[in-house]
PDB file of C-alpha atoms in Angstrom:
ATOM      1  CA  GLY A   1      73.281  34.055-186.874  1.00 61.00           C
ATOM      2  CA  ALA A   2      70.188  31.900-186.693  1.00 70.00           C
ATOM      3  CA  VAL A   3      68.611  30.069-189.473  1.00 86.00           C
ATOM      4  CA  VAL A   4      64.673  30.201-190.991  1.00 91.00           C
ATOM      5  CA  SER A   5      64.124  28.351-193.162  1.00 94.00           C
ATOM      6  CA  GLN A   6      60.843  29.273-195.271  1.00 96.00           C
ATOM      7  CA  HIS A   7      58.980  26.763-197.819  1.00 96.00           C
ATOM      8  CA  PRO A   8      57.784  27.375-200.567  1.00 97.00           C
ATOM      9  CA  SER A   9      59.600  29.977-202.312  1.00 95.00           C
ATOM     10  CA  ARG A  10      57.263  30.928-204.818  1.00 96.00           C
ATOM     11  CA  VAL A  11      53.534  29.135-205.139  1.00 97.00           C
ATOM     12  CA  ILE A  12      51.050  29.837-207.670  1.00 97.00           C
ATOM     13  CA  CYS A  13      47.115  28.646-207.342  1.00 96.00           C
ATOM     14  CA  LYS A  14      43.650  29.159-208.922  1.00 96.00           C
ATOM     15  CA  SER A  15      40.817  31.222-206.532  1.00 97.00           C
ATOM     16  CA  GLY A  16      39.112  28.667-204.527  1.00 96.00           C
ATOM     17  CA  THR A  17      42.168  26.547-203.506  1.00 96.00           C
ATOM     18  CA  SER A  18      44.475  26.406-199.585  1.00 97.00           C
ATOM     19  CA  VAL A  19      47.995  27.212-199.790  1.00 97.00           C
ATOM     20  CA  LYS A  20      49.969  26.246-196.741  1.00 97.00           C
ATOM     21  CA  ILE A  21      53.361  27.874-195.865  1.00 97.00           C
ATOM     22  CA  GLU A  22      55.479  25.974-193.363  1.00 96.00           C
ATOM     23  CA  CYS A  23      58.419  27.942-191.465  1.00 95.00           C
ATOM     24  CA  ARG A  24      61.111  26.599-189.512  1.00 94.00           C
ATOM     25  CA  SER A  25      63.377  27.358-187.054  1.00 90.00           C
ATOM     26  CA  LEU A  26      66.888  25.107-188.291  1.00 89.00           C
ATOM     27  CA  ASP A  27      69.400  25.233-184.815  1.00 83.00           C
ATOM     28  CA  PHE A  28      66.734  26.732-182.431  1.00 82.00           C
ATOM     29  CA  GLN A  29      63.882  26.882-180.359  1.00 83.00           C
ATOM     30  CA  ALA A  30      61.374  29.534-181.350  1.00 84.00           C
ATOM     31  CA  THR A  31      59.042  29.780-178.768  1.00 81.00           C
ATOM     32  CA  THR A  32      57.461  32.646-180.937  1.00 88.00           C
ATOM     33  CA  MET A  33      56.909  33.030-184.750  1.00 92.00           C
ATOM     34  CA  PHE A  34      55.549  35.563-186.360  1.00 93.00           C
ATOM     35  CA  TRP A  35      54.035  36.273-189.435  1.00 96.00           C
ATOM     36  CA  TYR A  36      53.730  38.941-191.471  1.00 95.00           C
ATOM     37  CA  ARG A  37      52.494  40.852-195.374  1.00 96.00           C
ATOM     38  CA  GLN A  38      54.377  42.529-197.714  1.00 94.00           C
ATOM     39  CA  PHE A  39      52.926  44.408-200.340  1.00 92.00           C
ATOM     40  CA  PRO A  40      55.283  45.325-203.515  1.00 89.00           C
ATOM     41  CA  LYS A  41      57.589  48.466-202.157  1.00 86.00           C
ATOM     42  CA  GLN A  42      55.676  47.903-198.807  1.00 90.00           C
ATOM     43  CA  SER A  43      57.009  47.690-195.151  1.00 91.00           C
ATOM     44  CA  LEU A  44      56.254  44.490-193.669  1.00 92.00           C
ATOM     45  CA  MET A  45      52.297  44.565-192.295  1.00 92.00           C
ATOM     46  CA  LEU A  46      52.040  42.042-188.899  1.00 92.00           C
ATOM     47  CA  MET A  47      49.467  39.873-189.523  1.00 95.00           C
ATOM     48  CA  ALA A  48      49.710  37.756-186.028  1.00 94.00           C
ATOM     49  CA  THR A  49      51.519  36.149-183.506  1.00 92.00           C
ATOM     50  CA  SER A  50      51.731  32.367-182.487  1.00 90.00           C
ATOM     51  CA  ASN A  51      53.484  30.642-179.632  1.00 86.00           C
ATOM     52  CA  GLU A  52      54.090  26.844-179.358  1.00 82.00           C
ATOM     53  CA  GLY A  53      51.255  25.184-178.270  1.00 80.00           C
ATOM     54  CA  SER A  54      48.509  27.608-178.244  1.00 83.00           C
ATOM     55  CA  LYS A  55      46.335  29.150-180.200  1.00 87.00           C
ATOM     56  CA  ALA A  56      47.755  32.312-182.332  1.00 91.00           C
ATOM     57  CA  THR A  57      47.196  36.239-181.738  1.00 92.00           C
ATOM     58  CA  TYR A  58      45.905  38.165-184.716  1.00 95.00           C
ATOM     59  CA  GLU A  59      46.048  41.684-185.563  1.00 93.00           C
ATOM     60  CA  GLN A  60      43.465  43.480-186.095  1.00 92.00           C
ATOM     61  CA  GLY A  61      42.193  43.131-189.834  1.00 93.00           C
ATOM     62  CA  VAL A  62      43.543  39.896-190.140  1.00 95.00           C
ATOM     63  CA  GLU A  63      40.761  37.381-190.564  1.00 94.00           C
ATOM     64  CA  LYS A  64      41.636  34.101-188.494  1.00 93.00           C
ATOM     65  CA  ASP A  65      39.171  32.050-190.678  1.00 95.00           C
ATOM     66  CA  LYS A  66      41.446  32.458-193.619  1.00 96.00           C
ATOM     67  CA  PHE A  67      44.751  32.852-192.654  1.00 97.00           C
ATOM     68  CA  LEU A  68      45.631  29.576-190.481  1.00 96.00           C
ATOM     69  CA  ILE A  69      48.176  29.471-188.499  1.00 94.00           C
ATOM     70  CA  ASN A  70      49.625  26.285-186.330  1.00 91.00           C
ATOM     71  CA  HIS A  71      52.573  26.234-184.169  1.00 88.00           C
ATOM     72  CA  ALA A  72      53.307  22.930-183.491  1.00 82.00           C
ATOM     73  CA  SER A  73      56.372  22.689-182.190  1.00 88.00           C
ATOM     74  CA  LEU A  74      59.404  24.333-181.106  1.00 86.00           C
ATOM     75  CA  THR A  75      60.700  24.059-184.748  1.00 90.00           C
ATOM     76  CA  LEU A  76      57.302  24.048-186.896  1.00 92.00           C
ATOM     77  CA  SER A  77      54.832  27.055-187.670  1.00 93.00           C
ATOM     78  CA  THR A  78      52.686  26.814-190.504  1.00 95.00           C
ATOM     79  CA  LEU A  79      50.216  29.809-192.741  1.00 97.00           C
ATOM     80  CA  THR A  80      47.535  28.675-194.806  1.00 97.00           C
ATOM     81  CA  VAL A  81      45.590  30.433-196.469  1.00 97.00           C
ATOM     82  CA  THR A  82      42.535  29.409-196.723  1.00 97.00           C
ATOM     83  CA  SER A  83      40.234  29.719-199.783  1.00 96.00           C
ATOM     84  CA  ALA A  84      42.408  32.209-201.982  1.00 96.00           C
ATOM     85  CA  HIS A  85      41.401  34.770-203.613  1.00 96.00           C
ATOM     86  CA  PRO A  86      43.414  37.787-205.761  1.00 96.00           C
ATOM     87  CA  GLU A  87      43.069  39.975-203.542  1.00 95.00           C
ATOM     88  CA  ASP A  88      45.957  37.244-200.899  1.00 96.00           C
ATOM     89  CA  SER A  89      48.643  37.641-203.017  1.00 96.00           C
ATOM     90  CA  SER A  90      51.132  38.916-201.636  1.00 96.00           C
ATOM     91  CA  PHE A  91      54.720  38.464-200.223  1.00 96.00           C
ATOM     92  CA  TYR A  92      54.034  35.984-196.669  1.00 97.00           C
ATOM     93  CA  ILE A  93      57.270  36.463-194.293  1.00 96.00           C
ATOM     94  CA  CYS A  94      57.845  34.869-191.019  1.00 95.00           C
ATOM     95  CA  SER A  95      59.678  35.090-188.479  1.00 94.00           C
ATOM     96  CA  ALA A  96      61.020  33.025-185.177  1.00 91.00           C
ATOM     97  CA  GLU A  97      62.957  34.627-182.128  1.00 84.00           C
ATOM     98  CA  GLY A  98      63.860  32.087-179.659  1.00 67.00           C
ATOM     99  CA  GLN A  99      66.836  31.220-176.992  1.00 58.00           C
ATOM    100  CA  ALA A 100      69.604  28.997-178.136  1.00 51.00           C
ATOM    101  CA  GLY A 101      72.275  28.068-175.359  1.00 50.00           C
ATOM    102  CA  GLY A 102      71.004  30.559-172.739  1.00 52.00           C
ATOM    103  CA  LYS A 103      71.859  33.558-175.290  1.00 55.00           C
ATOM    104  CA  ARG A 104      69.070  35.363-176.179  1.00 61.00           C
ATOM    105  CA  GLU A 105      68.565  35.304-179.723  1.00 56.00           C
ATOM    106  CA  LYS A 106      67.315  37.850-181.816  1.00 77.00           C
ATOM    107  CA  LEU A 107      64.032  37.959-184.478  1.00 83.00           C
ATOM    108  CA  PHE A 108      65.427  36.433-187.777  1.00 87.00           C
ATOM    109  CA  PHE A 109      63.601  35.987-190.978  1.00 91.00           C
ATOM    110  CA  GLY A 110      62.588  33.363-193.445  1.00 93.00           C
ATOM    111  CA  SER A 111      62.945  34.117-197.125  1.00 93.00           C
ATOM    112  CA  GLY A 112      59.474  34.751-197.916  1.00 95.00           C
ATOM    113  CA  THR A 113      56.923  33.377-199.458  1.00 97.00           C
ATOM    114  CA  GLN A 114      55.511  34.659-202.648  1.00 96.00           C
ATOM    115  CA  LEU A 115      51.629  33.920-203.282  1.00 97.00           C
ATOM    116  CA  SER A 116      50.107  34.368-206.153  1.00 96.00           C
ATOM    117  CA  VAL A 117      46.088  33.465-206.879  1.00 96.00           C
ATOM    118  CA  LEU A 118      44.585  33.688-210.415  1.00 95.00           C
TER     119      LEU A 118
ATOM    120  CA  GLY B   1      48.694  48.185-188.829  1.00 59.00           C
ATOM    121  CA  GLN B   2      51.265  50.527-186.655  1.00 69.00           C
ATOM    122  CA  GLN B   3      54.290  51.300-187.788  1.00 75.00           C
ATOM    123  CA  LEU B   4      57.284  53.306-186.898  1.00 88.00           C
ATOM    124  CA  ASN B   5      57.926  56.736-188.976  1.00 92.00           C
ATOM    125  CA  GLN B   6      61.277  55.782-190.457  1.00 96.00           C
ATOM    126  CA  SER B   7      63.760  58.668-192.709  1.00 97.00           C
ATOM    127  CA  PRO B   8      64.225  59.362-194.929  1.00 96.00           C
ATOM    128  CA  GLN B   9      62.162  57.062-197.237  1.00 95.00           C
ATOM    129  CA  SER B  10      64.953  56.860-199.816  1.00 95.00           C
ATOM    130  CA  MET B  11      68.126  58.153-200.669  1.00 94.00           C
ATOM    131  CA  PHE B  12      70.781  58.650-203.468  1.00 94.00           C
ATOM    132  CA  ILE B  13      73.713  58.371-202.540  1.00 91.00           C
ATOM    133  CA  GLN B  14      77.987  58.732-204.105  1.00 93.00           C
ATOM    134  CA  GLU B  15      79.921  55.806-203.381  1.00 94.00           C
ATOM    135  CA  GLY B  16      82.123  56.355-200.324  1.00 95.00           C
ATOM    136  CA  GLU B  17      79.630  58.697-198.742  1.00 95.00           C
ATOM    137  CA  ASP B  18      78.391  58.025-195.395  1.00 96.00           C
ATOM    138  CA  VAL B  19      74.631  57.222-195.073  1.00 96.00           C
ATOM    139  CA  SER B  20      72.390  57.826-191.671  1.00 97.00           C
ATOM    140  CA  MET B  21      68.469  56.490-191.586  1.00 97.00           C
ATOM    141  CA  ASN B  22      66.805  56.656-188.154  1.00 97.00           C
ATOM    142  CA  CYS B  23      63.412  55.495-186.924  1.00 97.00           C
ATOM    143  CA  THR B  24      61.203  57.774-183.933  1.00 95.00           C
ATOM    144  CA  SER B  25      57.814  56.768-182.374  1.00 92.00           C
ATOM    145  CA  SER B  26      55.472  58.145-179.391  1.00 90.00           C
ATOM    146  CA  SER B  27      55.585  55.027-178.119  1.00 90.00           C
ATOM    147  CA  ILE B  28      59.202  52.885-176.091  1.00 92.00           C
ATOM    148  CA  PHE B  29      60.869  50.104-176.984  1.00 92.00           C
ATOM    149  CA  ASN B  30      62.989  47.715-175.438  1.00 91.00           C
ATOM    150  CA  THR B  31      64.695  46.074-178.501  1.00 92.00           C
ATOM    151  CA  TRP B  32      65.272  47.767-182.036  1.00 94.00           C
ATOM    152  CA  LEU B  33      66.998  45.445-184.557  1.00 93.00           C
ATOM    153  CA  TRP B  34      68.177  47.314-187.787  1.00 96.00           C
ATOM    154  CA  TYR B  35      66.901  45.279-190.856  1.00 95.00           C
ATOM    155  CA  LYS B  36      68.406  44.966-194.293  1.00 96.00           C
ATOM    156  CA  GLN B  37      66.014  43.622-196.886  1.00 95.00           C
ATOM    157  CA  ASP B  38      66.763  42.857-200.933  1.00 92.00           C
ATOM    158  CA  PRO B  39      64.193  42.225-203.747  1.00 87.00           C
ATOM    159  CA  GLY B  40      62.335  38.776-203.112  1.00 88.00           C
ATOM    160  CA  GLU B  41      64.351  37.946-199.921  1.00 90.00           C
ATOM    161  CA  GLY B  42      63.282  38.109-196.177  1.00 91.00           C
ATOM    162  CA  PRO B  43      65.210  40.824-194.248  1.00 92.00           C
ATOM    163  CA  VAL B  44      68.581  39.903-193.299  1.00 92.00           C
ATOM    164  CA  LEU B  45      69.385  41.062-189.292  1.00 90.00           C
ATOM    165  CA  LEU B  46      72.619  43.948-189.515  1.00 93.00           C
ATOM    166  CA  ILE B  47      72.364  45.432-185.683  1.00 93.00           C
ATOM    167  CA  ALA B  48      70.559  44.458-183.167  1.00 90.00           C
ATOM    168  CA  LEU B  49      70.128  46.880-180.065  1.00 92.00           C
ATOM    169  CA  TYR B  50      68.618  45.906-176.193  1.00 90.00           C
ATOM    170  CA  LYS B  51      69.050  48.718-174.496  1.00 92.00           C
ATOM    171  CA  ALA B  52      69.098  53.090-173.486  1.00 94.00           C
ATOM    172  CA  GLY B  53      71.675  54.118-175.732  1.00 96.00           C
ATOM    173  CA  GLU B  54      73.353  51.609-176.625  1.00 95.00           C
ATOM    174  CA  LEU B  55      75.417  52.074-179.564  1.00 97.00           C
ATOM    175  CA  THR B  56      76.479  49.101-181.224  1.00 95.00           C
ATOM    176  CA  SER B  57      79.467  48.654-184.158  1.00 96.00           C
ATOM    177  CA  ASN B  58      79.028  45.483-187.168  1.00 94.00           C
ATOM    178  CA  GLY B  59      81.103  46.214-189.419  1.00 96.00           C
ATOM    179  CA  ARG B  60      80.906  49.868-191.535  1.00 97.00           C
ATOM    180  CA  LEU B  61      77.587  49.979-189.829  1.00 97.00           C
ATOM    181  CA  THR B  62      77.080  52.015-186.388  1.00 98.00           C
ATOM    182  CA  ALA B  63      73.536  51.894-184.763  1.00 98.00           C
ATOM    183  CA  GLN B  64      72.178  53.380-181.516  1.00 97.00           C
ATOM    184  CA  PHE B  65      69.322  53.198-178.944  1.00 96.00           C
ATOM    185  CA  GLY B  66      67.716  56.028-178.053  1.00 96.00           C
ATOM    186  CA  ILE B  67      67.856  57.152-174.213  1.00 96.00           C
ATOM    187  CA  THR B  68      64.196  57.911-174.639  1.00 94.00           C
ATOM    188  CA  ARG B  69      63.617  54.728-175.970  1.00 94.00           C
ATOM    189  CA  LYS B  70      61.742  56.244-179.073  1.00 94.00           C
ATOM    190  CA  ASP B  71      64.017  56.193-181.078  1.00 95.00           C
ATOM    191  CA  SER B  72      67.306  54.907-183.069  1.00 97.00           C
ATOM    192  CA  PHE B  73      69.434  55.449-185.547  1.00 97.00           C
ATOM    193  CA  LEU B  74      71.592  53.580-188.023  1.00 98.00           C
ATOM    194  CA  ASN B  75      74.939  54.630-189.907  1.00 98.00           C
ATOM    195  CA  ILE B  76      76.202  52.960-193.459  1.00 97.00           C
ATOM    196  CA  SER B  77      79.923  54.494-193.535  1.00 97.00           C
ATOM    197  CA  ALA B  78      81.444  54.666-196.710  1.00 96.00           C
ATOM    198  CA  SER B  79      78.972  53.055-198.921  1.00 95.00           C
ATOM    199  CA  ILE B  80      79.929  50.671-201.475  1.00 94.00           C
ATOM    200  CA  PRO B  81      76.986  49.313-204.046  1.00 92.00           C
ATOM    201  CA  SER B  82      76.534  46.799-202.391  1.00 92.00           C
ATOM    202  CA  ASP B  83      75.076  48.303-200.259  1.00 94.00           C
ATOM    203  CA  VAL B  84      72.346  49.487-202.533  1.00 94.00           C
ATOM    204  CA  GLY B  85      68.322  48.121-201.059  1.00 94.00           C
ATOM    205  CA  ILE B  86      66.371  48.796-198.182  1.00 96.00           C
ATOM    206  CA  TYR B  87      66.540  49.382-194.921  1.00 97.00           C
ATOM    207  CA  PHE B  88      63.887  49.176-192.344  1.00 96.00           C
ATOM    208  CA  CYS B  89      64.548  49.596-188.336  1.00 96.00           C
ATOM    209  CA  ALA B  90      61.806  47.241-185.990  1.00 94.00           C
ATOM    210  CA  GLY B  91      61.014  47.910-182.736  1.00 92.00           C
ATOM    211  CA  GLN B  92      59.735  45.242-179.766  1.00 90.00           C
ATOM    212  CA  LEU B  93      57.297  46.787-178.190  1.00 86.00           C
ATOM    213  CA  THR B  94      57.485  47.373-174.340  1.00 85.00           C
ATOM    214  CA  GLY B  95      55.026  44.585-172.722  1.00 83.00           C
ATOM    215  CA  THR B  96      54.573  42.564-175.732  1.00 81.00           C
ATOM    216  CA  TYR B  97      56.658  39.952-178.046  1.00 79.00           C
ATOM    217  CA  LYS B  98      55.114  42.320-180.833  1.00 85.00           C
ATOM    218  CA  TYR B  99      58.281  43.844-183.467  1.00 89.00           C
ATOM    219  CA  ILE B 100      56.899  47.188-185.597  1.00 90.00           C
ATOM    220  CA  PHE B 101      58.720  47.608-188.818  1.00 92.00           C
ATOM    221  CA  GLY B 102      59.488  51.203-190.071  1.00 94.00           C
ATOM    222  CA  THR B 103      58.446  52.349-193.267  1.00 93.00           C
ATOM    223  CA  GLY B 104      61.840  51.837-194.860  1.00 95.00           C
ATOM    224  CA  THR B 105      64.239  53.554-196.607  1.00 96.00           C
ATOM    225  CA  ARG B 106      65.153  52.988-200.096  1.00 96.00           C
ATOM    226  CA  LEU B 107      69.033  53.244-200.582  1.00 95.00           C
ATOM    227  CA  LYS B 108      70.399  53.406-203.821  1.00 92.00           C
ATOM    228  CA  VAL B 109      74.351  54.002-204.401  1.00 88.00           C
ATOM    229  CA  LEU B 110      76.212  55.507-207.078  1.00 84.00           C
ATOM    230  CA  ALA B 111      79.403  54.011-208.458  1.00 77.00           C
TER     231      ALA B 111
END
C-alpha cells in the first residue's frame, strides 16, 4: 500500500512555543490531506482538510489561527500548533488520499505525532 | 465533531472465534474503509469498499458496504491473538472529501 510518512513521532515542548508536524506521501501524489486529533481511548476527530495550493478547510470548533496548515506541494502538508498550551497535548495524525498511475488511492495514515506540552 | 455509530464498543473473545462489528449512520456514504489501530500508531487500512452491496475479503477479514449506503460490517474469522487492537470504520460522505470515523471497537482475544 501507499506510504505516508509523519514526523516527528513524539515531541515535548514548553507552553507558548510552536510545533510543526510534517506529513509526506512517499509514493503517490496526495491531492487531499487530512489532519486528525485523537485523545486517549477515543476515535479520530477531523480537524481540517487541505488541498494542494489552496487554503485548508477547518472543522467547526477548530481554530485556524491556532492550527496552521500548509499544503505546499502534492507530497507535503504541515500542521503548526502555534503558542502551544497543555490542553493542546494530544495525538495528531495526518492522512492522505490521491491517485497514482490512474488507480484510485485509498486513505492512508501517517504513524502519528504525540504532542506533550508542559 | 461528527462520528459514526460503531458497535460493539469492546469485545473479549476466545482465540478461534469469529468476530463481527458494524457501523451505522443516518447519512449516505460513497466509500467505507475499515482500519486497525495499535497503541501509539496510526490506523492501518484493512479493507476499502466503494459500491453499495460490495463484499470484499482480505485474508480472514470480510467487509460489506450496505445496500442503503448507510452502514457497513466487518467480520474476522478464526481470530488469533495478534488481532487484538482497536478497529475503526470510516465513511466518506457523499459529495464531500471528508472521512468520518466510527467510535471504534476494542477487540481482545484470549488465547
